[in-house]
Every structure is written in C-alpha cells, then in structure tokens.
Coordinates of C-alpha atoms and ligand atoms in Angstrom, one line a residue:
M687 CA 0.5 6.3 25.5
S688 CA 2.6 8.0 23.1
A689 CA 1.5 9.2 19.7
I690 CA 2.1 7.1 16.7
D691 CA 4.7 8.5 14.5
L692 CA 4.0 6.2 11.5
A693 CA 1.7 3.5 10.5
V694 CA 2.8 0.9 8.0
I695 CA 0.2 -1.3 6.1
G696 CA 2.0 -4.5 5.0
G697 CA 0.9 -6.4 1.8
T698 CA 1.5 -9.8 0.3
G699 CA 4.4 -11.4 1.9
I700 CA 4.8 -8.9 4.6
Y701 CA 2.6 -9.9 7.7
R702 CA 4.7 -8.5 10.6
L703 CA 7.3 -6.1 11.3
A704 CA 9.6 -8.2 13.5
E705 CA 11.9 -5.2 14.3
L706 CA 9.1 -3.6 16.4
N707 CA 10.1 -3.6 20.0
Q708 CA 7.5 -4.0 22.9
A709 CA 4.8 -4.4 20.4
Q710 CA 1.2 -4.5 21.7
A711 CA -1.8 -5.5 19.8
R712 CA -4.7 -3.1 19.6
H713 CA -8.0 -4.4 18.5
I714 CA -10.0 -1.6 17.1
D715 CA -13.5 -1.7 16.0
T716 CA -14.9 0.9 13.5
P717 CA -18.1 2.1 12.2
W718 CA -17.1 0.4 8.9
G719 CA -16.6 -3.0 10.5
A720 CA -13.5 -4.8 11.6
P721 CA -10.0 -4.1 10.1
S722 CA -8.0 -6.9 8.7
G723 CA -6.4 -7.6 12.2
P724 CA -5.0 -6.0 15.1
L725 CA -2.8 -2.9 15.0
R726 CA 0.7 -3.8 16.3
V727 CA 2.1 -0.8 18.0
G728 CA 5.7 -0.8 19.2
R729 CA 9.0 1.1 19.1
L730 CA 11.4 1.4 16.2
G731 CA 14.4 3.2 17.8
Q732 CA 12.9 6.4 19.4
A733 CA 9.7 6.4 17.2
S734 CA 6.4 4.7 17.8
V735 CA 5.2 2.6 14.8
A736 CA 2.1 0.8 14.0
F737 CA 1.8 -2.1 11.7
L738 CA -1.3 -3.5 10.0
A739 CA -1.4 -6.5 7.8
R740 CA -3.7 -5.7 5.0
H741 CA -4.7 -9.2 4.1
G742 CA -4.8 -10.3 7.7
E743 CA -1.8 -11.9 9.4
G744 CA -2.5 -15.2 7.9
H745 CA -3.3 -13.7 4.5
A746 CA -6.9 -14.8 4.6
L747 CA -8.2 -11.8 2.7
P748 CA -7.9 -11.4 -1.0
P749 CA -7.6 -7.9 -2.3
H750 CA -11.3 -7.5 -3.2
R751 CA -12.3 -8.7 0.2
V752 CA -10.2 -6.4 2.4
N753 CA -12.1 -3.8 4.3
Y754 CA -10.1 -0.9 3.3
R755 CA -12.5 1.5 5.0
A756 CA -12.2 -0.2 8.3
N757 CA -8.5 -0.4 8.0
L758 CA -7.9 3.3 7.4
H759 CA -10.6 4.2 9.8
A760 CA -8.9 2.1 12.5
L761 CA -5.7 4.0 11.9
K762 CA -7.4 7.2 12.1
Q763 CA -9.1 6.3 15.4
A764 CA -5.6 5.3 16.7
G765 CA -4.4 8.8 16.1
V766 CA -2.2 8.0 13.1
R767 CA -1.4 10.8 10.7
R768 CA 1.2 9.3 8.3
V769 CA 0.7 6.1 6.5
L770 CA 3.3 4.0 4.5
A771 CA 1.6 1.5 2.3
L772 CA 3.6 -1.4 1.3
N773 CA 2.2 -2.9 -1.9
T774 CA 3.4 -6.0 -3.9
V775 CA 3.2 -5.4 -7.5
G776 CA 4.0 -6.5 -11.0
G777 CA 6.5 -4.4 -13.1
I778 CA 5.4 -3.2 -16.6
T779 CA 8.0 -0.7 -17.7
Q780 CA 11.8 -1.1 -18.0
A781 CA 13.0 0.6 -14.7
Y782 CA 10.6 -1.6 -12.5
G783 CA 11.9 -5.2 -12.7
P784 CA 11.6 -7.8 -10.0
R785 CA 13.0 -6.8 -6.6
V786 CA 12.9 -3.1 -7.4
L787 CA 11.3 -0.8 -4.9
A788 CA 9.6 2.2 -6.1
C789 CA 7.8 5.2 -4.7
P790 CA 5.1 6.0 -7.4
D791 CA 3.7 9.2 -7.8
Q792 CA 0.7 8.6 -9.8
L793 CA -2.2 6.0 -10.1
I794 CA -4.9 4.8 -12.2
D795 CA -7.8 3.0 -10.7
Y796 CA -9.2 0.0 -12.6
T797 CA -10.9 -1.7 -9.6
W798 CA -14.8 -2.1 -9.5
G799 CA -17.4 -2.9 -7.0
R800 CA -15.2 -2.0 -3.9
E801 CA -16.4 0.2 -1.1
S802 CA -14.3 3.3 -2.1
T803 CA -15.6 6.2 0.0
F804 CA -16.6 7.1 3.6
W805 CA -19.0 9.4 1.9
D806 CA -22.2 7.1 1.7
G807 CA -24.4 9.5 3.7
E808 CA -26.8 12.3 2.8
G809 CA -25.6 16.0 2.3
E810 CA -22.9 17.6 0.4
P811 CA -20.7 15.1 -1.5
L812 CA -17.2 14.9 -0.5
H813 CA -15.1 15.6 -3.7
V814 CA -11.7 15.5 -2.2
D815 CA -8.8 16.7 -4.4
F816 CA -6.8 13.8 -5.7
G817 CA -4.7 15.0 -8.5
H818 CA -1.6 14.1 -6.5
P819 CA -2.9 10.8 -5.0
Y820 CA 0.2 10.2 -2.8
T821 CA 1.2 13.0 -0.4
P822 CA 4.1 14.8 -2.0
A823 CA 5.7 15.7 1.3
L824 CA 5.5 12.2 2.6
R825 CA 6.9 10.9 -0.7
D826 CA 9.8 13.3 -0.1
R827 CA 10.4 11.8 3.3
V828 CA 10.3 8.2 2.1
L829 CA 12.8 8.9 -0.6
A830 CA 15.1 10.7 2.0
A831 CA 14.7 7.9 4.4
A832 CA 15.7 5.4 1.6
R833 CA 18.8 7.4 1.0
A834 CA 19.7 7.5 4.6
A835 CA 19.2 3.9 4.8
Q836 CA 21.0 3.3 1.6
V837 CA 18.0 1.5 0.0
P838 CA 17.7 2.0 -3.6
V839 CA 14.3 3.2 -4.5
V840 CA 12.9 4.4 -7.7
D841 CA 11.4 7.8 -7.5
G842 CA 8.0 8.0 -9.2
G843 CA 5.9 6.0 -11.5
C844 CA 2.3 5.2 -12.1
Y845 CA 0.6 2.4 -10.1
G846 CA -2.4 0.7 -11.9
A847 CA -4.8 -0.8 -9.5
T848 CA -6.6 -3.9 -10.9
Q849 CA -9.5 -5.8 -9.4
G850 CA -7.8 -9.3 -9.1
P851 CA -7.6 -11.7 -7.6
R852 CA -6.5 -13.2 -10.9
L853 CA -3.6 -11.8 -12.5
E854 CA -4.0 -9.7 -15.8
T855 CA -4.1 -10.8 -19.4
N856 CA -1.2 -9.8 -21.7
A857 CA -3.7 -7.5 -23.5
E858 CA -4.8 -5.9 -20.2
I859 CA -1.1 -5.0 -19.3
A860 CA -0.4 -3.7 -22.9
R861 CA -3.4 -1.5 -22.4
M862 CA -2.0 -0.4 -19.1
R863 CA 1.3 0.4 -20.6
R864 CA -0.3 2.5 -23.2
D865 CA -2.3 4.2 -20.4
G866 CA 1.1 5.2 -18.8
C867 CA 1.1 2.5 -16.0
D868 CA 4.5 1.3 -14.8
L869 CA 3.3 -1.0 -12.0
V870 CA 0.3 -3.2 -11.5
G871 CA -1.1 -4.3 -8.2
M872 CA -4.5 -5.1 -6.7
T873 CA -4.5 -3.1 -3.3
G874 CA -3.6 0.3 -4.2
M875 CA -7.1 1.5 -4.5
P876 CA -9.5 2.3 -2.8
E877 CA -6.9 2.6 0.0
A878 CA -5.2 5.7 -1.3
G879 CA -8.4 7.5 -1.9
L880 CA -9.8 6.6 1.5
A881 CA -6.7 7.9 3.1
R882 CA -7.2 11.2 1.4
E883 CA -10.8 11.4 2.5
L884 CA -9.7 11.0 6.2
D885 CA -7.0 13.6 5.6
L886 CA -4.1 11.1 6.3
E887 CA -0.7 11.6 4.7
Y888 CA -0.2 8.6 2.5
A889 CA 2.7 7.3 0.4
C890 CA 3.2 3.9 -1.2
L891 CA 6.5 1.8 -1.3
A892 CA 5.9 -0.7 -4.1
I893 CA 7.7 -3.9 -4.0
V894 CA 8.1 -5.4 -7.6
A895 CA 7.7 -9.2 -7.3
N896 CA 7.5 -10.2 -11.0
W897 CA 7.2 -9.0 -14.5
A898 CA 3.5 -8.3 -15.3
A899 CA 1.8 -10.5 -17.8
G900 CA 3.4 -10.5 -21.2
C901 CA 6.4 -8.4 -20.2
T902 CA 8.7 -11.3 -20.3
D903 CA 8.8 -14.8 -22.0
A904 CA 10.0 -16.4 -18.7
G905 CA 6.7 -18.3 -18.3
E906 CA 4.0 -18.3 -15.9
I907 CA 3.9 -16.1 -12.7
T908 CA 4.0 -18.3 -9.6
L909 CA 3.3 -17.4 -6.0
A910 CA 6.7 -18.9 -5.0
E911 CA 8.4 -16.5 -7.3
V912 CA 6.3 -13.6 -5.9
L913 CA 7.2 -14.4 -2.3
E914 CA 10.9 -15.0 -3.0
N915 CA 11.3 -11.7 -4.7
V916 CA 9.3 -9.9 -2.0
A917 CA 11.5 -11.3 0.8
A918 CA 14.6 -10.5 -1.2
A919 CA 13.5 -7.0 -1.9
S920 CA 12.3 -6.3 1.7
S921 CA 15.7 -6.7 3.5
G922 CA 16.3 -3.0 3.6
L923 CA 12.7 -2.1 4.7
P924 CA 13.2 -2.0 8.5
G925 CA 16.1 0.4 8.1
L926 CA 14.2 2.7 5.7
I927 CA 11.0 2.6 8.0
A928 CA 13.1 3.5 11.0
H929 CA 14.5 6.5 9.3
L930 CA 11.0 7.4 8.0
A931 CA 9.5 7.3 11.4
A932 CA 12.2 9.1 13.2
G933 CA 12.4 11.9 10.5
Ligands
HPA742 N1 -0.5 -8.1 -11.2 C1 -1.3 -7.6 -10.2 N2 -1.0 -7.7 -8.8 C2 0.3 -8.2 -8.6 C3 1.1 -8.7 -9.5 C4 0.8 -8.7 -10.9 O1 1.5 -9.0 -11.7 N3 2.3 -9.2 -8.8 C5 2.0 -8.8 -7.7 N4 0.9 -8.3 -7.5

C-alpha cells in the first residue's frame, strides 16, 4: 500500500472527489469514535490522495456534531501527514466575495462546547504552539499549486469559526469584522487545533459561498445560493489538488 501524499477534507457541497482513480474505501475506527465516513483513497495522477467528507457523504452531520477528533485521528492512523481542509464560508471583507477561493493565514475561534483537544487525560497538559494556525509551508504549497493550476486564490485572511448551525446575526458579523475576520465558517475549529496536536500539516482552502449577514442588502442567505456558488467556485479544485499532491 503506497503512502498517502495528501488528505482532503471536503465541506458543504463537496462530498466526493470524483477525479480519484481506483478509489478504495477504508473504514477506520479510532479511540475517539467513528469518523464522518470512509476514507476514500485513490490516485490523482501519480499521487495517492485520501478524501473524507467532513459532514458525511450524505451531509447528515451539522458542524457542531462532526466528530473532529475521530476524523483527524483516522487520517493520522492512515499515515497522512498533510491535510488540505476545504471549508465553505461566508465573506465579510471586500476581497472575499462569493465564489472567491482563499487560503487564510489566521483564525479566531468563536465555537463552544466542542471536543477540542486530544488531551483529556492526566499528566502534563499539551499546550501546542498555535500562533500560526495553518502550517506556513503547506500554505505556500497550496498557493504554488493554485498558480500552477491557474486557479485564482486570495493569499491570507482571517477565518472566524462560529458555532452554528444557524447563520450569524448582522451584529455578530459586525463584531467579527471589528475583530479582524475576513471569512466566517462553522467548521474551521476545532479541526485546525486538533491537526496541530497530532502534528499534521494543515492548510485551509476556503470557498466563499455568500456574503455574510449584513454585508449585502441582497436579502436572505439560502442553501441554494450556497450550493450554487460552491459548485461554481470548485471547478478548478481537482487541478489544484492534483498539483498540490504531486508537489
Ligand atoms: N456563516 C457561517 N458559515 C457559513 C456561511 C456563513 O455566512 N456561509 C457558508 N458557511
């Protein structure tokens, strides 16, 4: 069995990586319970790529019910070292409008009540460094892969992780803007922190599906709008992922 070059965690609207060749499902159990679904491991060009649907392949799991610990641990058990997280988000600041792809370099965690550490045991607490929550070297590779695949990606930005599953109020988004957030999503944490605890390289590719609450007067945010924009923004992803996995 060849080593896995890259794992991709798919978010809302991305439940399969259809381009994976000879994909095989691996059902992995972990000390933290079952992951959201099978790991689909296949080939993308010369590289071995694993795909996991964060919300389950039928999107049965809302953001606060995802077993992030099991998902990350399953990847670690499978021998993964590099993770590209695809996260569907709302855009807050000017450069992050619908259908933009962005590779954030910072995050603020507004989630609560989620299992957010593997360190539930006794002994020395594990205070991992998290000043740069996304692995800088992997971010650089994501940006290089995007250039090679000719997929425009905004370099940087701050991801604000909210609890959901409801969308935010206008005032919450206004506060997040004041805090320095450019993007808002519900799944960025605790995933990034858990990846760091497991010493996995981890970067986020955020797919902007809508303007966040109060950032446009275009009316209510609908799931149809979200899915349509994710589909439109995702057409370049297989090429980008293939370059990243091969690089
Ligand atoms: N807020 C939070 N999460 C999201 C949004 C949003 O506006 N759009 C897609 N995921």
